[in-house]
Short mmCIF file of C-alpha atoms in Angstrom, two decimals:
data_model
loop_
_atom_site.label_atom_id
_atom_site.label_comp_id
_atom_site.label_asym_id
_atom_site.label_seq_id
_atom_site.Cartn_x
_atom_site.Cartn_y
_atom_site.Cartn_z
CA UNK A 1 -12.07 17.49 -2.09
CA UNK A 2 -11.74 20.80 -4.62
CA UNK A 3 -9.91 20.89 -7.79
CA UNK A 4 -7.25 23.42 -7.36
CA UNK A 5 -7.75 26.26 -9.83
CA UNK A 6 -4.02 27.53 -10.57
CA UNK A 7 -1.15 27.01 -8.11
CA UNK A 8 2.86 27.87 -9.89
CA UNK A 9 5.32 25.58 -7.01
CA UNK A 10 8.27 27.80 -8.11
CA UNK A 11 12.57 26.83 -7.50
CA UNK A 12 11.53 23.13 -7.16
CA UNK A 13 13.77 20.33 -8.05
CA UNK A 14 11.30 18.08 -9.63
CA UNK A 15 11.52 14.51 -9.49
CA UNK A 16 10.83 12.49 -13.04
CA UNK A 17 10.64 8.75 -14.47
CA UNK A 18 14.65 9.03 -14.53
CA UNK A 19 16.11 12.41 -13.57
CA UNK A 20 16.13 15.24 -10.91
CA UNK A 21 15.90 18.28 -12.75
CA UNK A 22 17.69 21.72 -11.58
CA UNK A 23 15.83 24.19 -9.89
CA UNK A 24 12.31 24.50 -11.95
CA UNK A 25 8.68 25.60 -12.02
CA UNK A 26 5.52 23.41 -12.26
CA UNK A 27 2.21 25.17 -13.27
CA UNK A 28 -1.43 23.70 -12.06
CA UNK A 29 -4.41 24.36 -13.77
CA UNK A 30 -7.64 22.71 -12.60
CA UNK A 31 -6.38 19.79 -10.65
CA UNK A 32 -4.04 19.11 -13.33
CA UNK A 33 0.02 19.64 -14.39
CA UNK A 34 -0.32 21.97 -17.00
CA UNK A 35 3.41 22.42 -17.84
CA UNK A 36 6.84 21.92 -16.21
CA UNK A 37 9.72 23.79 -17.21
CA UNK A 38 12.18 27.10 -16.30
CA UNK A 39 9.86 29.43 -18.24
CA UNK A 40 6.68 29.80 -17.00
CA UNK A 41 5.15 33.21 -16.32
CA UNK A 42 2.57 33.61 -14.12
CA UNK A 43 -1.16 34.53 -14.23
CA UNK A 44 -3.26 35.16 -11.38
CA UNK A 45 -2.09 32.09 -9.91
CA UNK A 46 -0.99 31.31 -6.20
CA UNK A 47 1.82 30.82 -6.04
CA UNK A 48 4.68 28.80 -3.67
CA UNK A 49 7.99 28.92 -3.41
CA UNK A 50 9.93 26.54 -2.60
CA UNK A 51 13.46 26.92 -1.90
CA UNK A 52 14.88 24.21 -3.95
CA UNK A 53 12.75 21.29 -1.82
CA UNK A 54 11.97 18.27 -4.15
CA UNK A 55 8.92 17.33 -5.63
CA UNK A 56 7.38 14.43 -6.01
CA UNK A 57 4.76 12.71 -7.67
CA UNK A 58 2.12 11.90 -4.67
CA UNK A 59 2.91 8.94 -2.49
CA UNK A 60 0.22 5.66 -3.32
CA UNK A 61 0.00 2.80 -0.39
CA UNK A 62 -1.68 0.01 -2.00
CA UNK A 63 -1.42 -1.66 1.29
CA UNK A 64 -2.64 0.27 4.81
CA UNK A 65 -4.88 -0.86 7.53
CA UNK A 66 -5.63 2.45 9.57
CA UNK A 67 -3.31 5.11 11.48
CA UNK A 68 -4.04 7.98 13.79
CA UNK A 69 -5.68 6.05 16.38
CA UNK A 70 -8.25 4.39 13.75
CA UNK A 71 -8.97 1.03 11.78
CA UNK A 72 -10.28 0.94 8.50
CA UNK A 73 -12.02 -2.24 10.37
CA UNK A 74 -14.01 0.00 12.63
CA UNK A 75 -16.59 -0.11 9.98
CA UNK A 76 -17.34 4.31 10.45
CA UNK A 77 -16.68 6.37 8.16
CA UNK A 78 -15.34 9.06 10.34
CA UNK A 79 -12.38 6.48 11.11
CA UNK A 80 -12.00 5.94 7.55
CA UNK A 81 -12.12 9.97 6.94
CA UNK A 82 -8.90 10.32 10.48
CA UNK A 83 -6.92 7.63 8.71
CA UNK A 84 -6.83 9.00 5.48
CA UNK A 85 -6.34 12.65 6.75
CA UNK A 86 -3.40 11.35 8.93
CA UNK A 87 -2.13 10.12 5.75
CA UNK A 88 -2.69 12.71 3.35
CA UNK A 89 -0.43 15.28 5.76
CA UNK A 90 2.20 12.20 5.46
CA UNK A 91 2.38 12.46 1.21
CA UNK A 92 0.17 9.83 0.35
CA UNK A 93 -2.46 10.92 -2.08
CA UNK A 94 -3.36 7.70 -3.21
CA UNK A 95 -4.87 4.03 -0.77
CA UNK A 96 -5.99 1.22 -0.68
CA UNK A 97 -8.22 0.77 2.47
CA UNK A 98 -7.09 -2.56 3.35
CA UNK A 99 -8.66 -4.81 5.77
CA UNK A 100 -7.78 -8.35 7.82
CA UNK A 101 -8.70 -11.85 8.15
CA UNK A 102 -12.05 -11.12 9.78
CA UNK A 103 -15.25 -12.59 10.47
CA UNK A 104 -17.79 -12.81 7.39
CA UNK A 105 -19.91 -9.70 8.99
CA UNK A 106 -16.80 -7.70 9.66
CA UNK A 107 -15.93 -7.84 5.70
CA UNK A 108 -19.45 -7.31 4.42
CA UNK A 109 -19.07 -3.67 6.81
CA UNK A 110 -15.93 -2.85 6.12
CA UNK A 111 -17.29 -3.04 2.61
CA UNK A 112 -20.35 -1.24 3.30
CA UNK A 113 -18.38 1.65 5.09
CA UNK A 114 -16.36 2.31 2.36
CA UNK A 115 -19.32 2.56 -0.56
CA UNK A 116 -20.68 5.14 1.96
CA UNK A 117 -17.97 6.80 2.80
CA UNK A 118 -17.26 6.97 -0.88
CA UNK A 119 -20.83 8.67 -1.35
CA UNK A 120 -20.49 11.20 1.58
CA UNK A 121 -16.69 12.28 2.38
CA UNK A 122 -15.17 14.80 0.44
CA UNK A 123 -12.12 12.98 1.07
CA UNK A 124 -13.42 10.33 -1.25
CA UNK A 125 -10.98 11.02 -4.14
CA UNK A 126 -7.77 9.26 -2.19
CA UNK A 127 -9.39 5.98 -1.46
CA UNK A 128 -9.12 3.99 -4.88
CA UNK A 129 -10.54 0.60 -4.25
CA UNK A 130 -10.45 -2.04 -1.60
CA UNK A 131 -7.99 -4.52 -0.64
CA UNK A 132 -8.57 -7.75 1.46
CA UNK A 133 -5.71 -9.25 3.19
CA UNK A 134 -7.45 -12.43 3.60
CA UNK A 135 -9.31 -14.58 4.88
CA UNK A 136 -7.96 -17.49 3.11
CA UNK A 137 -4.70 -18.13 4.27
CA UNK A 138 -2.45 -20.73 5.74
CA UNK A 139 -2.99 -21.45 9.64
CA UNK A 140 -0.21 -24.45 9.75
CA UNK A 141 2.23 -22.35 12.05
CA UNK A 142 2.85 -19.22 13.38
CA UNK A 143 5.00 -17.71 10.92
CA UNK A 144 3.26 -18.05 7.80
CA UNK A 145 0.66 -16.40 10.30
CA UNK A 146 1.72 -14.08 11.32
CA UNK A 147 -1.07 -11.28 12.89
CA UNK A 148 -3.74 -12.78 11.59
CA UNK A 149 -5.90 -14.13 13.57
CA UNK A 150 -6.29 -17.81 14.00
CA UNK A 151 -9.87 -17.75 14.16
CA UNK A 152 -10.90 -15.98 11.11
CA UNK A 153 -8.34 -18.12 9.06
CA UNK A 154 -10.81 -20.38 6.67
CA UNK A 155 -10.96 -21.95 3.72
CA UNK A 156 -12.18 -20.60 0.56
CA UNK A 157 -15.96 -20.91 0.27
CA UNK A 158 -17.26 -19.57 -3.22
CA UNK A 159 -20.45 -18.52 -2.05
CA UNK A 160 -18.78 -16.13 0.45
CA UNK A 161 -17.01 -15.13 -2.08
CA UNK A 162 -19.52 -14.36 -4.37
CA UNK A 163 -21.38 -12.61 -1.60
CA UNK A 164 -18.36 -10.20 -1.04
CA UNK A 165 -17.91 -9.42 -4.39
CA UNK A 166 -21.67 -8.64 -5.13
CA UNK A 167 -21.73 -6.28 -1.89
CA UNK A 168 -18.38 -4.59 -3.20
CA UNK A 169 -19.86 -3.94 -6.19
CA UNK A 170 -17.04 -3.96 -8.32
CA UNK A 171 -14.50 -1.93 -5.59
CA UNK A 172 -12.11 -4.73 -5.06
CA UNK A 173 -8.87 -3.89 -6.31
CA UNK A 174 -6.88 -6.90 -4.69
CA UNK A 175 -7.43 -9.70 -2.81
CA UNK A 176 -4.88 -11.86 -1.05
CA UNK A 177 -4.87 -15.74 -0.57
CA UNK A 178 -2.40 -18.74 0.03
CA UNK A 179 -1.94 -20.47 -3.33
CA UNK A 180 -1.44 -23.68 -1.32
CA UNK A 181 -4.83 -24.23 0.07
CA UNK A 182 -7.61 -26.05 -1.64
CA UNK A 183 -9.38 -24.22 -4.32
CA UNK A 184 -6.88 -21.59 -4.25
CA UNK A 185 -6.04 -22.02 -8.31
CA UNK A 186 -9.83 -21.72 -8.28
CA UNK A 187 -9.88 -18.64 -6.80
CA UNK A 188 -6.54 -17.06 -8.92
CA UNK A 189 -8.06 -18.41 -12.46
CA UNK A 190 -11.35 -16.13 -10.97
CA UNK A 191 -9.82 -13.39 -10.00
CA UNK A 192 -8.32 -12.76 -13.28
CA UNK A 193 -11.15 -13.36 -15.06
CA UNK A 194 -13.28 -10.60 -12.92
CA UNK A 195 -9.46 -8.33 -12.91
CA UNK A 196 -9.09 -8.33 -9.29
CA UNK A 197 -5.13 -8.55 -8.71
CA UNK A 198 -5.10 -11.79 -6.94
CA UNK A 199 -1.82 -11.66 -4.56
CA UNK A 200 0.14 -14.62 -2.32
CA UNK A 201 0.81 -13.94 1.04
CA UNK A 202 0.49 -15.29 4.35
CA UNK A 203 1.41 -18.64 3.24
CA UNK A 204 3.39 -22.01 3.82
CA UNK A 205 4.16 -22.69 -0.31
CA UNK A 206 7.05 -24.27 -1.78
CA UNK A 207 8.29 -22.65 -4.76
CA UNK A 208 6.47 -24.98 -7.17
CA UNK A 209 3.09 -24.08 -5.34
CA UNK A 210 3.62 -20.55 -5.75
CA UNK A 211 4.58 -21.46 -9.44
CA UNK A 212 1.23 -23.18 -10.06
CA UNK A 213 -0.36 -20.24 -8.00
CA UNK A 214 1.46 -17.37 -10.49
CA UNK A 215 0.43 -20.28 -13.56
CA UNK A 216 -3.16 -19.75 -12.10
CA UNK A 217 -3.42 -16.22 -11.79
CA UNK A 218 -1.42 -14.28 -8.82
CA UNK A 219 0.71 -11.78 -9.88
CA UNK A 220 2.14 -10.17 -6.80
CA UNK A 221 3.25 -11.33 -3.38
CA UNK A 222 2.08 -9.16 -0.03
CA UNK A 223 4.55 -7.90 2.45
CA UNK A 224 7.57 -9.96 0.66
CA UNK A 225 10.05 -11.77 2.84
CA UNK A 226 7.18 -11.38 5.57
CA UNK A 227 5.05 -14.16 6.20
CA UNK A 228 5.60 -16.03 3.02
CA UNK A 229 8.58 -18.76 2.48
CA UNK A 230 11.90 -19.12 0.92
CA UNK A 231 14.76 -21.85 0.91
CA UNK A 232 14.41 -24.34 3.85
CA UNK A 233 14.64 -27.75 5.03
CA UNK A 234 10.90 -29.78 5.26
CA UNK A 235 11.33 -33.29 6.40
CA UNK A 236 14.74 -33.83 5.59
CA UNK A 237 14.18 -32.33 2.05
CA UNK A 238 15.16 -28.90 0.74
CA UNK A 239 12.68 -26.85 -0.88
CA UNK A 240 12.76 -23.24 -2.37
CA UNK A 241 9.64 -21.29 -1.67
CA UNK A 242 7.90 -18.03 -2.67
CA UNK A 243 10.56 -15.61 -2.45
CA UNK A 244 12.89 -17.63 -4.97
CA UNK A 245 10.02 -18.11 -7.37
CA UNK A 246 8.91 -14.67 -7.30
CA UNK A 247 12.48 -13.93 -8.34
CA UNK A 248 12.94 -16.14 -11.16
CA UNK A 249 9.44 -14.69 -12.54
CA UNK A 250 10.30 -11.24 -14.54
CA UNK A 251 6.25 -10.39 -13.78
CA UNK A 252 5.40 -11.08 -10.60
CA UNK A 253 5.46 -7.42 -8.69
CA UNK A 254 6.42 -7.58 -4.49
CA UNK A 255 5.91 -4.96 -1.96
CA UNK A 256 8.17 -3.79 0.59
CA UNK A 257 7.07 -2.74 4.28
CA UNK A 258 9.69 0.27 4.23
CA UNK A 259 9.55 1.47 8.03
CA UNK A 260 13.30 0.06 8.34
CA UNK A 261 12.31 -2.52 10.37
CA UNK A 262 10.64 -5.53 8.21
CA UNK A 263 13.24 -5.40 5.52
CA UNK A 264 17.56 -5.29 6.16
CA UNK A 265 19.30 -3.25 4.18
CA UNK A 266 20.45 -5.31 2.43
CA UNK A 267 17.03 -7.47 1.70
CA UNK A 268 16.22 -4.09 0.03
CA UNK A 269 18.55 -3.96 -2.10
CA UNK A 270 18.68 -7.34 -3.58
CA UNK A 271 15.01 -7.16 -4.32
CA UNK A 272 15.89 -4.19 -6.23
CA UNK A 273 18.42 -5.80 -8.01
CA UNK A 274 16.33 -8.29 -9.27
CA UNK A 275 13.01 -6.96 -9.63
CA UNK A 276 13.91 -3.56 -10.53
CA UNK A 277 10.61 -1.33 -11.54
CA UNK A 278 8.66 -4.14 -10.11
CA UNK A 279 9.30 -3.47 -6.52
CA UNK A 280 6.54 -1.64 -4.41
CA UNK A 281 6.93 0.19 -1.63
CA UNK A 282 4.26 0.11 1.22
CA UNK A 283 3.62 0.65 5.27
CA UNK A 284 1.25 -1.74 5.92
CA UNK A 285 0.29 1.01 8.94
CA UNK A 286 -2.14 0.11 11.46
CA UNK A 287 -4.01 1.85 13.58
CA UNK A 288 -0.98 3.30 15.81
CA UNK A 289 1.03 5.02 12.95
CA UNK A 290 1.54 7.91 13.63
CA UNK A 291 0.21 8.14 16.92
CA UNK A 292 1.98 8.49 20.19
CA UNK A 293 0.32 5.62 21.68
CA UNK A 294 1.85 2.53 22.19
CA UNK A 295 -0.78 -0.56 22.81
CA UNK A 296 -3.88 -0.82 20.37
CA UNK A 297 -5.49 -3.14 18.13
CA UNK A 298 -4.72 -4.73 14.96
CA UNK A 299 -7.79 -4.60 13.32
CA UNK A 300 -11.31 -3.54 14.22
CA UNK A 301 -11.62 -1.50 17.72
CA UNK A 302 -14.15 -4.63 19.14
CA UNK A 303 -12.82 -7.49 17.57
CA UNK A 304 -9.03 -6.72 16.75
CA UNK A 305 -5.82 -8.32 18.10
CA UNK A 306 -3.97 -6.65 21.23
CA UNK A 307 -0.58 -5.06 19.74
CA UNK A 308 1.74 -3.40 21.31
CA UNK A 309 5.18 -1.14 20.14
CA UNK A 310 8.58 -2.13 21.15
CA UNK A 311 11.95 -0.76 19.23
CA UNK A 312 9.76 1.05 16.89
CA UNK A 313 7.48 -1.78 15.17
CA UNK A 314 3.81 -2.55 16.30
CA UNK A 315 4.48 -6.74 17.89
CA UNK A 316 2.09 -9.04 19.25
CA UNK A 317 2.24 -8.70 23.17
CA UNK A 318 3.76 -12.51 22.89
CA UNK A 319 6.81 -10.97 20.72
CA UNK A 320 6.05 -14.34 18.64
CA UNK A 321 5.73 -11.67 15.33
CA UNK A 322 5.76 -8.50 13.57
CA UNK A 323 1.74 -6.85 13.85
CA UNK A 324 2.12 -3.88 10.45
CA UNK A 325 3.83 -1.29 11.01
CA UNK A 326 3.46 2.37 12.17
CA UNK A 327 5.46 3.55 9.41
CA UNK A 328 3.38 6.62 7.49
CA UNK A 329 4.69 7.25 3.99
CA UNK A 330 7.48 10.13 4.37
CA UNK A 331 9.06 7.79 6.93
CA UNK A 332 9.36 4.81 4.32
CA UNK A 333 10.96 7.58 1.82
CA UNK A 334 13.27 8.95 4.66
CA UNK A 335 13.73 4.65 5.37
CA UNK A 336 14.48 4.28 1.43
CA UNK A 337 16.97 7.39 0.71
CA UNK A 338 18.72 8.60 4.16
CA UNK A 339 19.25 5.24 6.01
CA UNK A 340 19.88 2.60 2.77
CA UNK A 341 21.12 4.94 0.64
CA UNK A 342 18.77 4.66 -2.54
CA UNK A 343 18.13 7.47 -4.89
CA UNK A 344 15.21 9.38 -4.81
CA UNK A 345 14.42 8.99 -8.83
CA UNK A 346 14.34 5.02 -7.17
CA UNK A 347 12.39 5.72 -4.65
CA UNK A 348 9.67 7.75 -6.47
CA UNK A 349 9.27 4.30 -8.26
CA UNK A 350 9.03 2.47 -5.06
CA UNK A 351 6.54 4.71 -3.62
CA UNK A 352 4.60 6.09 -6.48
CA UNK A 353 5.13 4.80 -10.04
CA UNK A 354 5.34 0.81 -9.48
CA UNK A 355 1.84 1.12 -7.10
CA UNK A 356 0.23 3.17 -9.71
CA UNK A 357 0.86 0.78 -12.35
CA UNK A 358 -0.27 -1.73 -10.02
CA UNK A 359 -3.52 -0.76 -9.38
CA UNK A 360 -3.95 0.60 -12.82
CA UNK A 361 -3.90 4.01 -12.86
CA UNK A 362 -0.95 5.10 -14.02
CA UNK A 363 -2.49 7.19 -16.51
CA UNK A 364 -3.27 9.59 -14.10
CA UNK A 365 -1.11 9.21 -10.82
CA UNK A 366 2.59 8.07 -10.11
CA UNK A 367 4.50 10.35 -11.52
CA UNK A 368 4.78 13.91 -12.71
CA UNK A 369 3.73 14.28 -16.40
CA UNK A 370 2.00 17.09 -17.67
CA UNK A 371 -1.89 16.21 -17.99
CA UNK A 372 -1.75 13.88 -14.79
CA UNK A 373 -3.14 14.91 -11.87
CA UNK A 374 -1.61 17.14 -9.63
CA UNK A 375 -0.68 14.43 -7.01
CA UNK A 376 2.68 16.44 -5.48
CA UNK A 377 4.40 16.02 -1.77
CA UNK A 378 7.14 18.16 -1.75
CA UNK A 379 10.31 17.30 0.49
CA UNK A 380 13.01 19.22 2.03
CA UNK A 381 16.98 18.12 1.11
CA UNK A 382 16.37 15.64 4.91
CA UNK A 383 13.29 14.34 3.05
CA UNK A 384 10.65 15.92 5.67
CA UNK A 385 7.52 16.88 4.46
CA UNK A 386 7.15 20.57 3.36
CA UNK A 387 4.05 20.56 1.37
CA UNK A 388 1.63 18.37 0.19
CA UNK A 389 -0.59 18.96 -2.83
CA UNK A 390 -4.14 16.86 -3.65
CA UNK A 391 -5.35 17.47 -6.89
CA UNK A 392 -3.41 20.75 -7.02
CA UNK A 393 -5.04 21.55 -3.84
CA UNK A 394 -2.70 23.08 -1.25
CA UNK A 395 -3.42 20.38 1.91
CA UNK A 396 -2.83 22.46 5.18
#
């Protein structure tokens, strides 16, 4: 995808680190903000107005598994090229291509699509590493489960390990385990030592196993209050679990699913209470966000998990648990401001400043700054989409 040459978004209120501003411009120049402020003539630019519509630094989902009919587990690249299009129109200009517990074959071309797709698609610039949700999880109960499948659950073997990481070539970003299983502090202590962000989910840990886990290396827990543990009764004992240790730790980050239907209101807002700036908002979509269609598969297109979509939330056909979501990114913003009442300068945060810091590149995404790159959704005053903007290209 083309650097945009010169684009002036004029009567804009532009969203910052900790402030709405009036009514303002913001000049483009090569990809780039080149200056935002009330005073800016133009020059042979293009120019949009916009009417007073927000704008916002561009949306980054550190955690998505497909959308638009597609799988990033369908191992093409044209599926990887309809999901990120889908999102893209949506505001996200930033993603991690995330994939599931799966079969050791099913990683290796997951992995393989994506270093060709990265070669070939001139959509390339959105996708900014890889992310493996597993396989090395917990598989005691259903809960801790959750979607993934049963099957594919396994222990962690080093020399798969090593064999993913060689093929990746250095395009892992994050990679998910349960601290609790053995070698798992193994696993942490070597993900930190390679800086691959090493993150707890799916799991059946008390609190002082996700302690040891954070003590070993994780620094962030998946889908939080999903799939992980928190106060409850084991064998006539009570034990706190992930969520309370993740609270007491000032630098463990979380993510949020924000499609309104994984977190209460109220869950929300007491994560943001206590994590503050550490607090990440994702969809976790799958590959029936933001279609029409109602049954699919979690996962790849041969070897996925039948899902289907009751009450707005993609379920296993047993109703036993939540599958991702179909949430797309300016639903989890609408989610975030109109129906729990968070401010947009929060939001931002949630959706593009605490997941570019995450992933390390806050330098040049996550917020608007001038000299960052012109990453931009802008939003109407009902937080609909009115324009996106990729590298101060105009996305139609």
């Amino acid at each position: 995808m083309k650097k945009g040459n010169c684009l002036l978004i004029k009567n804009t209120r532009a969203v910052l680190a900790h402030s709405v501003t009036p009514p303002i411009n913001i000049l483009i120049k090569n990809g780039k903000i080149a200056d935002i402020s009330d005073n800016i003539t133009s020059f042979e630019c293009d120019e949009i107005d916009v009417n007073g519509a927000y704008s916002l630094a561009g949306f980054i989902d550190v955690h998505v598994h497909g959308g638009f009919n597609h799988d990033f587990m369908d191992g093409t690249i044209q599926s990887y090229e309809e999901i990120i299009k889908g999102h893209l129109k949506k505001g996200t200009t930033l993603l991690l291509p995330t994939a599931m517990t799966a079969s050791r074959q099913e990683l290796l071309r997951f992995i393989d699509t994506y270093l060709e797709f990265k070669k070939k698609s001139d959509y390339s610039c959105i996708a900014a590493g890889l992310h493996l949700e597993g396989p090395y999880f917990s598989n005691t109960n259903n809960k801790s489960r959750g979607a993934q499948n049963k099957k594919t659950i396994r222990e962690i073997d080093f020399n798969e390990v090593k064999l993913l990481l060689q093929r990746a070539n250095g395009n892992i970003v994050r990679w998910d385990a349960a601290p609790e299983i053995p070698n798992a502090l193994k696993f942490a202590r070597m993900m930190k030592e390679i800086g691959i962000i090493c993150s707890i989910a799916h799991t059946d840990a008390t609190a002082e196993e996700a302690i040891s886990g954070f003590n070993a290396g994780f620094s962030h827990v998946t889908h939080f209050y999903n799939a992980i543990t928190a106060y409850k009764k084991r064998d006539q004992v009570v034990t706190a679990g992930v969520v309370e240790a993740a609270y007491i730790n000032d630098d463990i980050t979380i993510e949020l699913i924000c499609d309104g239907k994984h977190i209460p209101k109220a869950c929300m807002l007491l994560a943001l209470k206590i994590k503050g700036d550490k607090v990440i908002g994702i969809t976790d979509a799958m590959r029936l966000a933001g279609s029409d269609e109602t049954t699919g598969k979690l996962g790849s297109i041969k070897n996925g998990s039948e899902v289907i979509v009751d009450g707005g939330v993609a379920k296993l056909p047993d109703m036993s648990s939540f599958a991702g979501s179909i949430c797309t990114m300016d639903h989890a913003l609408k989610v975030i401001c109109k129906d729990f009442g968070i401010d947009i300068v929060r939001a931002s945060k949630m959706l593009s400043a605490a997941p570019a810091k995450h992933i390390g590149v806050y330098d040049k995404y996550g917020s608007l700054e001038i000299g960052k790159e012109a990453d931009i959704v802008i939003v109407n005053s009902d937080y609909s989409i009115k324009n996106v903007i990729k590298s101060g290209h105009l996305i139609e």
